[in-house]
């Protein structure tokens, strides 16, 4: 039986959660489907193993992106198009009706700038109207979408669950706090660093990721001689870093759901995060981690102090988080759900 042909369209320039999702999920389903990729992220393009991958230069207009997708659909006789992220979803009305379209939404409307919210609402609604299915990566994302009840479903992002058990360090050892994410203001990295600096107990703070604030953070670390802060840049083996740390922090201003948080839970780390978006769906408050209001250094400091000073609390939350990740956010469950989606659409 001939395999169905699926085109993945990803229009985001950077390598974020939506692009990580593409790189980790679809290549594992190549036994069942023939995948083609149209992407704008250079990093995603280089990671994808498929010979049928096409890089769209950043300068290319949205109109030309649509034209290129239409060309691929015709040339390769595509059956299904997965529109990965908002910009890709905007394409749905302009793609042929002969293909099935899946709108795959990774972000909250809160991430849209206020001045653009009206335009966003019109474009995204048209995209949903012209899509056959709408997938959200959290219940929050799906609940934000008004109407389209027969089209909507939640498929949580999944992460690998490793067999290794972390060693819990005694209280007299220097505690390692870790942040993994883009270095952008809305991820709360400024507040995270401020909270760490206010701690009276000795800790090390590891920051993994790149972004627009990288130079600003590096300048602060150097000028203030913050010898306990380590800016690591891109980290290829995130799990290795997580296993070596004690506390995970991600104080985002908004978040659909965070792969970094799920990975930290899978590695048995207690999580200190903000009570926004889909994060409470991942982090069970006071069970697998501590949730605080966004943009609040004082609450972050209190949460860090609580976790740093209580080794048994870190251990309990870490074990509970690992169990929750295994039960609800396992990559195997995500693969099964997407395979079923592609089969039944």
CSV table of C-alpha atoms in Angstrom, one decimal, residues 118-282:
chain,number,residue,atom,x,y,z
A,118,UNK,CA,-7.1,42.4,15.6
A,119,UNK,CA,-5.2,41.3,12.5
A,120,UNK,CA,-4.1,38.1,14.2
A,121,UNK,CA,-7.7,37.2,15.1
A,122,UNK,CA,-8.9,37.7,11.5
A,123,UNK,CA,-6.1,35.7,10.0
A,124,UNK,CA,-6.1,32.8,12.5
A,125,UNK,CA,-9.9,32.5,12.2
A,126,UNK,CA,-9.7,32.3,8.4
A,127,UNK,CA,-7.0,29.7,8.8
A,128,UNK,CA,-9.1,27.6,11.2
A,129,UNK,CA,-12.1,27.9,8.9
A,130,UNK,CA,-10.1,26.4,6.0
A,131,UNK,CA,-8.5,23.6,8.1
A,132,UNK,CA,-9.9,20.2,8.6
A,133,UNK,CA,-8.4,19.7,12.1
A,134,UNK,CA,-7.0,22.1,14.8
A,135,UNK,CA,-4.5,20.8,17.2
A,136,UNK,CA,-3.4,22.7,20.4
A,137,UNK,CA,-0.4,21.7,22.5
A,138,UNK,CA,-2.3,22.3,25.7
A,139,UNK,CA,-5.9,22.6,26.9
A,140,UNK,CA,-5.4,26.3,27.4
A,141,UNK,CA,-4.5,26.8,23.7
A,142,UNK,CA,-7.6,24.9,22.6
A,143,UNK,CA,-9.9,26.6,25.0
A,144,UNK,CA,-8.7,30.0,23.7
A,145,UNK,CA,-10.1,29.1,20.2
A,146,UNK,CA,-13.8,30.0,20.0
A,147,UNK,CA,-16.0,27.6,18.1
A,148,UNK,CA,-14.7,24.9,15.8
A,149,UNK,CA,-15.5,22.3,18.5
A,150,UNK,CA,-15.7,19.4,16.0
A,151,UNK,CA,-12.3,20.2,14.7
A,152,UNK,CA,-10.4,20.9,17.9
A,153,UNK,CA,-8.2,18.4,19.9
A,154,UNK,CA,-5.3,18.5,22.4
A,155,UNK,CA,-2.1,16.7,21.7
A,156,UNK,CA,0.5,17.4,24.4
A,157,UNK,CA,4.1,17.6,23.4
A,158,UNK,CA,6.0,14.6,24.6
A,159,UNK,CA,9.5,14.1,25.9
A,160,UNK,CA,11.9,11.2,26.3
A,161,UNK,CA,11.7,9.5,29.7
A,162,UNK,CA,15.2,8.1,30.6
A,163,UNK,CA,15.9,5.3,33.0
A,164,UNK,CA,18.6,7.0,34.9
A,165,UNK,CA,17.9,8.3,38.4
A,166,UNK,CA,19.4,11.6,39.5
A,167,UNK,CA,21.5,11.8,42.6
A,168,UNK,CA,20.0,14.1,45.2
A,169,UNK,CA,22.8,16.3,46.7
A,170,UNK,CA,22.9,17.0,50.4
A,171,UNK,CA,22.1,20.5,51.6
A,172,UNK,CA,25.7,21.4,52.4
A,173,UNK,CA,26.7,21.0,48.7
A,174,UNK,CA,26.4,24.0,46.3
A,175,UNK,CA,22.9,23.8,44.6
A,176,UNK,CA,22.7,24.1,40.9
A,177,UNK,CA,19.8,26.0,39.4
A,178,UNK,CA,19.2,25.8,35.6
A,179,UNK,CA,17.3,27.7,33.0
A,180,UNK,CA,16.8,26.3,29.5
A,181,UNK,CA,15.1,28.5,26.9
A,182,UNK,CA,15.4,31.5,24.6
A,183,UNK,CA,17.1,34.5,26.1
A,184,UNK,CA,14.2,36.9,25.6
A,185,UNK,CA,12.4,39.2,28.0
A,186,UNK,CA,9.1,37.3,27.9
A,187,UNK,CA,10.8,34.1,29.1
A,188,UNK,CA,11.5,35.8,32.4
A,189,UNK,CA,15.3,35.4,32.3
A,190,UNK,CA,15.9,38.9,33.7
A,191,UNK,CA,13.7,38.1,36.7
A,192,UNK,CA,15.3,34.7,37.1
A,193,UNK,CA,18.8,36.2,37.3
A,194,UNK,CA,17.7,38.9,39.7
A,195,UNK,CA,16.1,36.3,42.0
A,196,UNK,CA,19.3,34.2,42.0
A,197,UNK,CA,21.4,37.3,42.8
A,198,UNK,CA,19.3,38.0,45.9
A,199,UNK,CA,19.9,34.6,47.4
A,200,UNK,CA,22.0,34.6,50.5
A,201,UNK,CA,23.0,30.9,50.2
A,202,UNK,CA,25.7,29.7,47.7
A,203,UNK,CA,24.3,28.5,44.4
A,204,UNK,CA,25.3,28.1,40.8
A,205,UNK,CA,23.1,29.3,38.0
A,206,UNK,CA,23.4,27.7,34.6
A,207,UNK,CA,21.7,29.5,31.6
A,208,UNK,CA,21.3,27.4,28.5
A,209,UNK,CA,20.0,29.1,25.3
A,210,UNK,CA,20.6,32.0,22.9
A,211,UNK,CA,18.5,35.1,22.0
A,212,UNK,CA,18.3,38.8,21.8
A,213,UNK,CA,19.3,39.3,25.5
A,214,UNK,CA,22.5,37.2,25.3
A,215,UNK,CA,24.9,40.1,25.0
A,216,UNK,CA,23.0,42.1,27.7
A,217,UNK,CA,23.2,39.1,30.1
A,218,UNK,CA,26.9,38.5,29.3
A,219,UNK,CA,27.7,42.1,30.0
A,220,UNK,CA,25.9,42.0,33.3
A,221,UNK,CA,27.7,38.8,34.4
A,222,UNK,CA,31.1,40.3,33.4
A,223,UNK,CA,30.6,43.8,34.8
A,224,UNK,CA,29.1,42.6,38.1
A,225,UNK,CA,31.6,39.7,38.4
A,226,UNK,CA,28.9,37.1,38.8
A,227,UNK,CA,31.2,34.1,39.2
A,228,UNK,CA,28.4,31.8,40.0
A,229,UNK,CA,26.4,32.4,36.8
A,230,UNK,CA,27.3,30.4,33.7
A,231,UNK,CA,26.0,31.4,30.2
A,232,UNK,CA,26.3,28.2,28.2
A,233,UNK,CA,24.8,29.2,24.9
A,234,UNK,CA,23.3,26.4,22.8
A,235,UNK,CA,23.5,23.1,24.6
A,236,UNK,CA,23.2,20.0,22.5
A,237,UNK,CA,22.7,17.5,25.3
A,238,UNK,CA,20.1,19.2,27.5
A,239,UNK,CA,19.3,16.0,29.4
A,240,UNK,CA,22.9,15.7,30.5
A,241,UNK,CA,22.8,19.3,31.9
A,242,UNK,CA,19.5,18.7,33.6
A,243,UNK,CA,20.7,15.5,35.3
A,244,UNK,CA,23.6,17.5,36.8
A,245,UNK,CA,21.4,20.2,38.3
A,246,UNK,CA,19.0,20.4,41.2
A,247,UNK,CA,16.3,23.0,40.4
A,248,UNK,CA,14.7,24.1,37.1
A,249,UNK,CA,13.4,27.7,36.7
A,250,UNK,CA,11.4,29.2,33.9
A,251,UNK,CA,9.4,32.3,34.9
A,252,UNK,CA,7.7,33.0,31.5
A,253,UNK,CA,5.2,35.9,31.0
A,254,UNK,CA,3.1,33.5,28.9
A,255,UNK,CA,3.5,30.0,27.7
A,256,UNK,CA,1.3,27.5,25.8
A,257,UNK,CA,3.2,24.7,27.4
A,258,UNK,CA,7.0,24.4,27.8
A,259,UNK,CA,9.1,21.5,26.4
A,260,UNK,CA,11.9,22.6,28.7
A,261,UNK,CA,9.7,22.2,31.8
A,262,UNK,CA,8.6,18.7,30.6
A,263,UNK,CA,12.2,17.7,30.0
A,264,UNK,CA,13.1,19.0,33.5
A,265,UNK,CA,10.3,16.9,35.0
A,266,UNK,CA,11.4,13.9,33.0
A,267,UNK,CA,14.8,14.3,34.6
A,268,UNK,CA,13.4,14.4,38.1
A,269,UNK,CA,13.9,18.2,38.8
A,270,UNK,CA,11.5,20.2,40.9
A,271,UNK,CA,10.2,23.1,38.8
A,272,UNK,CA,9.9,26.8,39.7
A,273,UNK,CA,7.7,28.5,37.1
A,274,UNK,CA,4.9,31.0,36.6
A,275,UNK,CA,1.2,30.4,36.8
A,276,UNK,CA,0.5,31.4,33.2
A,277,UNK,CA,-1.0,29.8,30.1
A,278,UNK,CA,-0.6,26.0,29.9
A,279,UNK,CA,2.1,25.7,32.6
A,280,UNK,CA,-0.3,24.6,35.3
A,281,UNK,CA,-1.3,21.7,33.1
A,282,UNK,CA,2.3,20.4,33.2
